Amino acid sequence: MTGFKIVIPARAASSRLPDKPLLHLAGEPMIAHVCRQALKADADEVVVATDDARIAEAARGAGVEAVLTCPSHTSGTERIEETARLKGWDDDTIVVNWQGDEPLLDPRLVNRLACDLDEHPDAMVATLAAPASETEIFNPNAVKVVMDQAGYALYFSRAPIPWHRESFATDRPDLAAACYWRHIGVYAYRVGLLHRYVHWPPAPLEQAEALEQLRILWHGERIVVLSVEHAPEPGVDTREDLERVDHVLRQRQG
């Protein structure tokens, strides 16, 4: 495929972990680890999009370009769209959203995701899914996705979908009776979709489920889902996550 871009949206404000991208992991700011990991992918450009000069400075110190974006953005998607405009990328450019709290994301998986979108010209977005565990099926914090036979998303939900009527009517449901997929929130976008997305108001389904990707389906755009055998290493949302990732990175350093 032709080259793709990686944008790393990173903001300092976080209710759980203030200044999260600047918190240290194995002796360095988290954003520095994310940047170096992203540089291992096949992207022809990696950019950090932030509203904080300290994060921008840390990114540049790790060898990655940083752009300062509007502080009023409500999502990383909006921050990526502004970056695409500032950089002058055309509508067909593929951009992967590598979140600023994902220092363990596998760059090979990012390459596969960008290629999957490139190979589906009728899709505007590509994302990931992995088999859901029994606990995840009924956990509203684990988002489920159902797909059609060609691998395009039909719907995302916090509910256990599909609802297997016969099996779930028993005290011992057979979870193997239907295939359950957990959505993994890593996305590749075509830039033209991003420019449209930021002008769409939140969709009713999006507001009900608190799932941003439903706005895309609501407006009739297609999302292709790359199914993987195992979910990637989770990112950093809590103090416990910070300690876990710090341990992994220190082990890798030897």
PDB file of C-alpha atoms in Angstrom:
ATOM      1  CA  MET A   1       0.000   0.000   0.000  1.00  0.00           C
ATOM      2  CA  THR A   2       0.968   3.653  -0.236  1.00  0.00           C
ATOM      3  CA  GLY A   3       2.205   5.306   2.928  1.00  0.00           C
ATOM      4  CA  PHE A   4      -0.029   6.134   5.850  1.00  0.00           C
ATOM      5  CA  LYS A   5       0.177   8.577   8.740  1.00  0.00           C
ATOM      6  CA  ILE A   6       0.075   8.082  12.499  1.00  0.00           C
ATOM      7  CA  VAL A   7      -1.334  10.810  14.712  1.00  0.00           C
ATOM      8  CA  ILE A   8      -0.972  10.507  18.479  1.00  0.00           C
ATOM      9  CA  PRO A   9      -3.581  12.675  20.221  1.00  0.00           C
ATOM     10  CA  ALA A  10      -2.413  13.521  23.738  1.00  0.00           C
ATOM     11  CA  ARG A  11      -3.890  15.919  26.248  1.00  0.00           C
ATOM     12  CA  ALA A  12      -2.790  16.724  29.768  1.00  0.00           C
ATOM     13  CA  ALA A  13      -6.286  16.830  31.295  1.00  0.00           C
ATOM     14  CA  SER A  14      -7.381  13.483  32.715  1.00  0.00           C
ATOM     15  CA  SER A  15      -9.799  12.918  35.568  1.00  0.00           C
ATOM     16  CA  ARG A  16      -8.040   9.731  36.703  1.00  0.00           C
ATOM     17  CA  LEU A  17      -4.423  10.592  35.949  1.00  0.00           C
ATOM     18  CA  PRO A  18      -3.727  14.313  35.533  1.00  0.00           C
ATOM     19  CA  ASP A  19      -0.845  15.039  33.129  1.00  0.00           C
ATOM     20  CA  LYS A  20      -1.008  11.380  32.056  1.00  0.00           C
ATOM     21  CA  PRO A  21       1.198  11.639  28.924  1.00  0.00           C
ATOM     22  CA  LEU A  22       3.945  13.173  31.074  1.00  0.00           C
ATOM     23  CA  LEU A  23       3.887  10.559  33.832  1.00  0.00           C
ATOM     24  CA  HIS A  24       7.071   8.561  33.907  1.00  0.00           C
ATOM     25  CA  LEU A  25       7.393   4.964  32.798  1.00  0.00           C
ATOM     26  CA  ALA A  26      10.791   3.312  33.135  1.00  0.00           C
ATOM     27  CA  GLY A  27      12.344   6.717  33.736  1.00  0.00           C
ATOM     28  CA  GLU A  28      10.803   8.634  30.825  1.00  0.00           C
ATOM     29  CA  PRO A  29       7.505  10.390  30.043  1.00  0.00           C
ATOM     30  CA  MET A  30       4.833   8.037  28.734  1.00  0.00           C
ATOM     31  CA  ILE A  31       4.510  10.040  25.519  1.00  0.00           C
ATOM     32  CA  ALA A  32       8.199   9.412  24.728  1.00  0.00           C
ATOM     33  CA  HIS A  33       7.632   5.650  24.894  1.00  0.00           C
ATOM     34  CA  VAL A  34       4.528   5.956  22.696  1.00  0.00           C
ATOM     35  CA  CYS A  35       6.440   8.011  20.133  1.00  0.00           C
ATOM     36  CA  ARG A  36       9.317   5.565  19.861  1.00  0.00           C
ATOM     37  CA  GLN A  37       6.924   2.644  19.545  1.00  0.00           C
ATOM     38  CA  ALA A  38       4.980   4.435  16.801  1.00  0.00           C
ATOM     39  CA  LEU A  39       8.186   5.119  14.877  1.00  0.00           C
ATOM     40  CA  LYS A  40       8.622   1.340  14.519  1.00  0.00           C
ATOM     41  CA  ALA A  41       5.514   1.150  12.313  1.00  0.00           C
ATOM     42  CA  ASP A  42       5.643   1.580   8.535  1.00  0.00           C
ATOM     43  CA  ALA A  43       3.998   5.020   8.560  1.00  0.00           C
ATOM     44  CA  ASP A  44       5.696   7.683   6.477  1.00  0.00           C
ATOM     45  CA  GLU A  45       4.866  10.331   9.084  1.00  0.00           C
ATOM     46  CA  VAL A  46       4.225  10.320  12.851  1.00  0.00           C
ATOM     47  CA  VAL A  47       2.794  13.420  14.547  1.00  0.00           C
ATOM     48  CA  VAL A  48       1.752  14.144  18.135  1.00  0.00           C
ATOM     49  CA  ALA A  49      -1.356  16.342  18.381  1.00  0.00           C
ATOM     50  CA  THR A  50      -1.625  18.092  21.725  1.00  0.00           C
ATOM     51  CA  ASP A  51      -2.847  21.235  23.442  1.00  0.00           C
ATOM     52  CA  ASP A  52       0.055  21.247  25.912  1.00  0.00           C
ATOM     53  CA  ALA A  53       3.513  22.675  25.152  1.00  0.00           C
ATOM     54  CA  ARG A  54       5.136  20.307  27.672  1.00  0.00           C
ATOM     55  CA  ILE A  55       3.793  17.261  25.827  1.00  0.00           C
ATOM     56  CA  ALA A  56       4.919  18.728  22.514  1.00  0.00           C
ATOM     57  CA  GLU A  57       8.420  19.243  23.892  1.00  0.00           C
ATOM     58  CA  ALA A  58       8.587  15.654  25.188  1.00  0.00           C
ATOM     59  CA  ALA A  59       7.435  14.320  21.815  1.00  0.00           C
ATOM     60  CA  ARG A  60      10.058  16.316  19.931  1.00  0.00           C
ATOM     61  CA  GLY A  61      12.667  15.030  22.361  1.00  0.00           C
ATOM     62  CA  ALA A  62      11.678  11.505  21.302  1.00  0.00           C
ATOM     63  CA  GLY A  63      12.155  12.371  17.635  1.00  0.00           C
ATOM     64  CA  VAL A  64       8.526  12.999  16.651  1.00  0.00           C
ATOM     65  CA  GLU A  65       6.937  16.139  15.234  1.00  0.00           C
ATOM     66  CA  ALA A  66       4.320  17.790  17.435  1.00  0.00           C
ATOM     67  CA  VAL A  67       1.552  20.237  16.546  1.00  0.00           C
ATOM     68  CA  LEU A  68      -0.371  22.368  19.015  1.00  0.00           C
ATOM     69  CA  THR A  69      -4.115  21.958  18.511  1.00  0.00           C
ATOM     70  CA  CYS A  70      -7.170  23.755  19.848  1.00  0.00           C
ATOM     71  CA  PRO A  71      -7.691  23.167  23.603  1.00  0.00           C
ATOM     72  CA  SER A  72     -11.482  23.053  23.202  1.00  0.00           C
ATOM     73  CA  HIS A  73     -11.542  19.719  21.340  1.00  0.00           C
ATOM     74  CA  THR A  74     -13.734  17.135  23.047  1.00  0.00           C
ATOM     75  CA  SER A  75     -12.160  14.047  21.475  1.00  0.00           C
ATOM     76  CA  GLY A  76      -8.967  12.730  19.983  1.00  0.00           C
ATOM     77  CA  THR A  77     -10.797  12.403  16.662  1.00  0.00           C
ATOM     78  CA  GLU A  78     -11.306  16.175  16.512  1.00  0.00           C
ATOM     79  CA  ARG A  79      -7.647  16.700  17.378  1.00  0.00           C
ATOM     80  CA  ILE A  80      -6.593  14.370  14.539  1.00  0.00           C
ATOM     81  CA  GLU A  81      -8.859  16.158  12.065  1.00  0.00           C
ATOM     82  CA  GLU A  82      -7.285  19.506  12.921  1.00  0.00           C
ATOM     83  CA  THR A  83      -3.838  17.975  12.486  1.00  0.00           C
ATOM     84  CA  ALA A  84      -4.808  16.668   9.036  1.00  0.00           C
ATOM     85  CA  ARG A  85      -5.943  20.180   8.053  1.00  0.00           C
ATOM     86  CA  LEU A  86      -2.795  21.811   9.386  1.00  0.00           C
ATOM     87  CA  LYS A  87      -0.645  19.293   7.523  1.00  0.00           C
ATOM     88  CA  GLY A  88      -2.641  19.615   4.303  1.00  0.00           C
ATOM     89  CA  TRP A  89      -3.234  15.871   3.883  1.00  0.00           C
ATOM     90  CA  ASP A  90      -5.650  15.001   1.081  1.00  0.00           C
ATOM     91  CA  ASP A  91      -8.976  13.253   1.592  1.00  0.00           C
ATOM     92  CA  ASP A  92      -7.686   9.811   0.607  1.00  0.00           C
ATOM     93  CA  THR A  93      -4.834   9.829   3.124  1.00  0.00           C
ATOM     94  CA  ILE A  94      -5.066   7.057   5.727  1.00  0.00           C
ATOM     95  CA  VAL A  95      -4.411   8.121   9.321  1.00  0.00           C
ATOM     96  CA  VAL A  96      -4.095   5.767  12.280  1.00  0.00           C
ATOM     97  CA  ASN A  97      -5.136   7.067  15.693  1.00  0.00           C
ATOM     98  CA  TRP A  98      -2.432   5.832  18.091  1.00  0.00           C
ATOM     99  CA  GLN A  99      -3.623   6.997  21.483  1.00  0.00           C
ATOM    100  CA  GLY A 100      -1.148   8.744  23.742  1.00  0.00           C
ATOM    101  CA  ASP A 101      -1.615   6.220  26.551  1.00  0.00           C
ATOM    102  CA  GLU A 102      -0.770   3.125  24.437  1.00  0.00           C
ATOM    103  CA  PRO A 103       3.000   2.572  24.861  1.00  0.00           C
ATOM    104  CA  LEU A 104       2.676  -1.195  24.360  1.00  0.00           C
ATOM    105  CA  LEU A 105       0.660  -1.200  21.121  1.00  0.00           C
ATOM    106  CA  ASP A 106       2.279  -3.476  18.542  1.00  0.00           C
ATOM    107  CA  PRO A 107       3.367  -1.496  15.448  1.00  0.00           C
ATOM    108  CA  ARG A 108       2.808  -4.586  13.282  1.00  0.00           C
ATOM    109  CA  LEU A 109      -0.861  -4.494  14.258  1.00  0.00           C
ATOM    110  CA  VAL A 110      -1.045  -0.843  13.243  1.00  0.00           C
ATOM    111  CA  ASN A 111       0.466  -1.740   9.864  1.00  0.00           C
ATOM    112  CA  ARG A 112      -2.170  -4.445   9.383  1.00  0.00           C
ATOM    113  CA  LEU A 113      -4.975  -2.039  10.277  1.00  0.00           C
ATOM    114  CA  ALA A 114      -3.814   0.587   7.775  1.00  0.00           C
ATOM    115  CA  CYS A 115      -3.477  -2.075   5.074  1.00  0.00           C
ATOM    116  CA  ASP A 116      -6.953  -3.414   5.839  1.00  0.00           C
ATOM    117  CA  LEU A 117      -8.497   0.006   5.253  1.00  0.00           C
ATOM    118  CA  ASP A 118      -6.453   0.456   2.086  1.00  0.00           C
ATOM    119  CA  GLU A 119      -7.767  -2.885   0.788  1.00  0.00           C
ATOM    120  CA  HIS A 120     -11.416  -1.859   1.412  1.00  0.00           C
ATOM    121  CA  PRO A 121     -11.940   1.276  -0.692  1.00  0.00           C
ATOM    122  CA  ASP A 122     -15.646   1.429   0.183  1.00  0.00           C
ATOM    123  CA  ALA A 123     -14.846   1.766   3.906  1.00  0.00           C
ATOM    124  CA  MET A 124     -13.967   5.061   5.525  1.00  0.00           C
ATOM    125  CA  VAL A 125     -12.772   3.578   8.817  1.00  0.00           C
ATOM    126  CA  ALA A 126     -11.036   0.407   9.974  1.00  0.00           C
ATOM    127  CA  THR A 127     -10.913  -0.867  13.533  1.00  0.00           C
ATOM    128  CA  LEU A 128     -10.099  -4.008  15.518  1.00  0.00           C
ATOM    129  CA  ALA A 129     -11.989  -6.759  17.319  1.00  0.00           C
ATOM    130  CA  ALA A 130     -10.909  -9.798  19.310  1.00  0.00           C
ATOM    131  CA  PRO A 131     -12.927 -12.730  20.721  1.00  0.00           C
ATOM    132  CA  ALA A 132     -14.754 -11.668  23.882  1.00  0.00           C
ATOM    133  CA  SER A 133     -14.350 -13.592  27.109  1.00  0.00           C
ATOM    134  CA  GLU A 134     -17.373 -14.680  29.131  1.00  0.00           C
ATOM    135  CA  THR A 135     -16.948 -11.823  31.596  1.00  0.00           C
ATOM    136  CA  GLU A 136     -16.553  -9.272  28.790  1.00  0.00           C
ATOM    137  CA  ILE A 137     -19.799 -10.334  27.105  1.00  0.00           C
ATOM    138  CA  PHE A 138     -21.831  -9.055  30.052  1.00  0.00           C
ATOM    139  CA  ASN A 139     -19.497  -6.212  31.057  1.00  0.00           C
ATOM    140  CA  PRO A 140     -20.804  -2.833  29.806  1.00  0.00           C
ATOM    141  CA  ASN A 141     -17.277  -1.430  29.877  1.00  0.00           C
ATOM    142  CA  ALA A 142     -16.250  -3.958  27.214  1.00  0.00           C
ATOM    143  CA  VAL A 143     -17.789  -2.829  23.922  1.00  0.00           C
ATOM    144  CA  LYS A 144     -19.122  -5.567  21.649  1.00  0.00           C
ATOM    145  CA  VAL A 145     -19.361  -5.430  17.865  1.00  0.00           C
ATOM    146  CA  VAL A 146     -21.366  -7.488  15.383  1.00  0.00           C
ATOM    147  CA  MET A 147     -20.242  -7.758  11.767  1.00  0.00           C
ATOM    148  CA  ASP A 148     -21.686  -8.877   8.473  1.00  0.00           C
ATOM    149  CA  GLN A 149     -20.249 -11.742   6.457  1.00  0.00           C
ATOM    150  CA  ALA A 150     -17.756  -9.438   4.751  1.00  0.00           C
ATOM    151  CA  GLY A 151     -16.378  -8.087   8.033  1.00  0.00           C
ATOM    152  CA  TYR A 152     -18.124  -4.706   8.076  1.00  0.00           C
ATOM    153  CA  ALA A 153     -19.523  -3.436  11.378  1.00  0.00           C
ATOM    154  CA  LEU A 154     -23.287  -3.633  11.773  1.00  0.00           C
ATOM    155  CA  TYR A 155     -23.446  -2.234  15.307  1.00  0.00           C
ATOM    156  CA  PHE A 156     -21.408  -1.553  18.443  1.00  0.00           C
ATOM    157  CA  SER A 157     -22.916  -1.873  21.899  1.00  0.00           C
ATOM    158  CA  ARG A 158     -22.151  -2.117  25.578  1.00  0.00           C
ATOM    159  CA  ALA A 159     -24.872  -4.772  25.750  1.00  0.00           C
ATOM    160  CA  PRO A 160     -24.216  -8.482  25.048  1.00  0.00           C
ATOM    161  CA  ILE A 161     -24.873  -8.609  21.303  1.00  0.00           C
ATOM    162  CA  PRO A 162     -25.963 -10.739  19.599  1.00  0.00           C
ATOM    163  CA  TRP A 163     -28.555 -11.806  22.176  1.00  0.00           C
ATOM    164  CA  HIS A 164     -28.785 -15.572  21.824  1.00  0.00           C
ATOM    165  CA  ARG A 165     -32.461 -16.020  22.689  1.00  0.00           C
ATOM    166  CA  GLU A 166     -32.564 -19.763  23.350  1.00  0.00           C
ATOM    167  CA  SER A 167     -29.252 -20.027  25.164  1.00  0.00           C
ATOM    168  CA  PHE A 168     -29.653 -16.943  27.363  1.00  0.00           C
ATOM    169  CA  ALA A 169     -33.078 -18.146  28.493  1.00  0.00           C
ATOM    170  CA  THR A 170     -31.369 -20.889  30.513  1.00  0.00           C
ATOM    171  CA  ASP A 171     -29.478 -20.685  33.781  1.00  0.00           C
ATOM    172  CA  ARG A 172     -26.356 -21.967  32.016  1.00  0.00           C
ATOM    173  CA  PRO A 173     -26.109 -20.126  28.710  1.00  0.00           C
ATOM    174  CA  ASP A 174     -23.989 -21.669  25.992  1.00  0.00           C
ATOM    175  CA  LEU A 175     -21.751 -18.766  25.072  1.00  0.00           C
ATOM    176  CA  ALA A 176     -20.255 -20.772  22.234  1.00  0.00           C
ATOM    177  CA  ALA A 177     -23.669 -20.825  20.558  1.00  0.00           C
ATOM    178  CA  ALA A 178     -22.943 -17.404  19.044  1.00  0.00           C
ATOM    179  CA  CYS A 179     -19.720 -15.606  18.237  1.00  0.00           C
ATOM    180  CA  TYR A 180     -18.951 -12.632  20.458  1.00  0.00           C
ATOM    181  CA  TRP A 181     -16.427 -10.005  19.519  1.00  0.00           C
ATOM    182  CA  ARG A 182     -14.991  -7.323  21.769  1.00  0.00           C
ATOM    183  CA  HIS A 183     -14.228  -4.047  20.019  1.00  0.00           C
ATOM    184  CA  ILE A 184     -10.656  -2.781  20.378  1.00  0.00           C
ATOM    185  CA  GLY A 185     -10.570   1.010  20.126  1.00  0.00           C
ATOM    186  CA  VAL A 186      -7.764   1.450  17.603  1.00  0.00           C
ATOM    187  CA  TYR A 187      -8.842   3.197  14.398  1.00  0.00           C
ATOM    188  CA  ALA A 188      -7.581   4.011  10.920  1.00  0.00           C
ATOM    189  CA  TYR A 189      -9.463   6.763   9.070  1.00  0.00           C
ATOM    190  CA  ARG A 190      -9.554   8.301   5.642  1.00  0.00           C
ATOM    191  CA  VAL A 191      -8.995  12.027   6.099  1.00  0.00           C
ATOM    192  CA  GLY A 192     -12.121  12.914   4.097  1.00  0.00           C
ATOM    193  CA  LEU A 193     -14.247  11.105   6.680  1.00  0.00           C
ATOM    194  CA  LEU A 194     -12.633  13.089   9.484  1.00  0.00           C
ATOM    195  CA  HIS A 195     -13.520  16.375   7.793  1.00  0.00           C
ATOM    196  CA  ARG A 196     -17.169  15.300   7.572  1.00  0.00           C
ATOM    197  CA  TYR A 197     -17.272  13.767  11.044  1.00  0.00           C
ATOM    198  CA  VAL A 198     -16.386  16.946  12.943  1.00  0.00           C
ATOM    199  CA  HIS A 199     -19.387  18.749  11.414  1.00  0.00           C
ATOM    200  CA  TRP A 200     -21.906  16.044  12.334  1.00  0.00           C
ATOM    201  CA  PRO A 201     -23.850  16.531  15.572  1.00  0.00           C
ATOM    202  CA  PRO A 202     -23.752  13.642  18.056  1.00  0.00           C
ATOM    203  CA  ALA A 203     -26.122  10.881  16.939  1.00  0.00           C
ATOM    204  CA  PRO A 204     -28.922   9.584  19.203  1.00  0.00           C
ATOM    205  CA  LEU A 205     -27.414   6.077  19.278  1.00  0.00           C
ATOM    206  CA  GLU A 206     -24.004   7.540  20.099  1.00  0.00           C
ATOM    207  CA  GLN A 207     -25.477   9.467  23.007  1.00  0.00           C
ATOM    208  CA  ALA A 208     -27.428   6.470  24.305  1.00  0.00           C
ATOM    209  CA  GLU A 209     -24.452   4.089  24.273  1.00  0.00           C
ATOM    210  CA  ALA A 210     -21.729   6.735  24.831  1.00  0.00           C
ATOM    211  CA  LEU A 211     -19.875   5.306  21.819  1.00  0.00           C
ATOM    212  CA  GLU A 212     -18.388   7.802  19.379  1.00  0.00           C
ATOM    213  CA  GLN A 213     -18.110   5.298  16.504  1.00  0.00           C
ATOM    214  CA  LEU A 214     -21.900   5.011  16.279  1.00  0.00           C
ATOM    215  CA  ARG A 215     -21.969   8.516  14.799  1.00  0.00           C
ATOM    216  CA  ILE A 216     -20.138   7.101  11.787  1.00  0.00           C
ATOM    217  CA  LEU A 217     -22.630   4.254  11.262  1.00  0.00           C
ATOM    218  CA  TRP A 218     -25.555   6.629  11.861  1.00  0.00           C
ATOM    219  CA  HIS A 219     -24.464   8.653   8.848  1.00  0.00           C
ATOM    220  CA  GLY A 220     -24.215   5.607   6.623  1.00  0.00           C
ATOM    221  CA  GLU A 221     -20.438   5.293   6.474  1.00  0.00           C
ATOM    222  CA  ARG A 222     -18.835   1.839   6.512  1.00  0.00           C
ATOM    223  CA  ILE A 223     -16.415   0.567   9.132  1.00  0.00           C
ATOM    224  CA  VAL A 224     -14.385  -2.531   8.293  1.00  0.00           C
ATOM    225  CA  VAL A 225     -13.357  -4.641  11.271  1.00  0.00           C
ATOM    226  CA  LEU A 226     -10.039  -6.475  11.374  1.00  0.00           C
ATOM    227  CA  SER A 227     -10.470  -9.577  13.539  1.00  0.00           C
ATOM    228  CA  VAL A 228      -7.429 -10.567  15.571  1.00  0.00           C
ATOM    229  CA  GLU A 229      -6.871 -13.630  17.715  1.00  0.00           C
ATOM    230  CA  HIS A 230      -5.800 -11.734  20.818  1.00  0.00           C
ATOM    231  CA  ALA A 231      -6.457  -8.211  22.038  1.00  0.00           C
ATOM    232  CA  PRO A 232      -3.376  -5.975  22.161  1.00  0.00           C
ATOM    233  CA  GLU A 233      -1.807  -5.039  25.473  1.00  0.00           C
ATOM    234  CA  PRO A 234      -4.124  -2.552  27.224  1.00  0.00           C
ATOM    235  CA  GLY A 235      -3.102   1.046  27.689  1.00  0.00           C
ATOM    236  CA  VAL A 236      -2.906   3.222  30.798  1.00  0.00           C
ATOM    237  CA  ASP A 237      -6.178   4.371  32.370  1.00  0.00           C
ATOM    238  CA  THR A 238      -5.469   3.955  36.087  1.00  0.00           C
ATOM    239  CA  ARG A 239      -2.601   4.076  38.568  1.00  0.00           C
ATOM    240  CA  GLU A 240      -2.582   0.270  38.540  1.00  0.00           C
ATOM    241  CA  ASP A 241      -2.185   0.331  34.747  1.00  0.00           C
ATOM    242  CA  LEU A 242       0.728   2.727  35.122  1.00  0.00           C
ATOM    243  CA  GLU A 243       2.495   0.324  37.477  1.00  0.00           C
ATOM    244  CA  ARG A 244       1.800  -2.659  35.193  1.00  0.00           C
ATOM    245  CA  VAL A 245       3.157  -0.950  32.074  1.00  0.00           C
ATOM    246  CA  ASP A 246       6.144   0.412  33.983  1.00  0.00           C
ATOM    247  CA  HIS A 247       7.003  -3.154  35.005  1.00  0.00           C
ATOM    248  CA  VAL A 248       6.708  -4.411  31.408  1.00  0.00           C
ATOM    249  CA  LEU A 249       8.898  -1.648  30.019  1.00  0.00           C
ATOM    250  CA  ARG A 250      11.568  -2.125  32.685  1.00  0.00           C
ATOM    251  CA  GLN A 251      11.647  -5.846  31.900  1.00  0.00           C
ATOM    252  CA  ARG A 252      12.098  -5.082  28.197  1.00  0.00           C
ATOM    253  CA  GLN A 253      14.989  -2.772  29.019  1.00  0.00           C
ATOM    254  CA  GLY A 254      16.636  -5.635  30.887  1.00  0.00           C
TER     255      GLY A 254
END
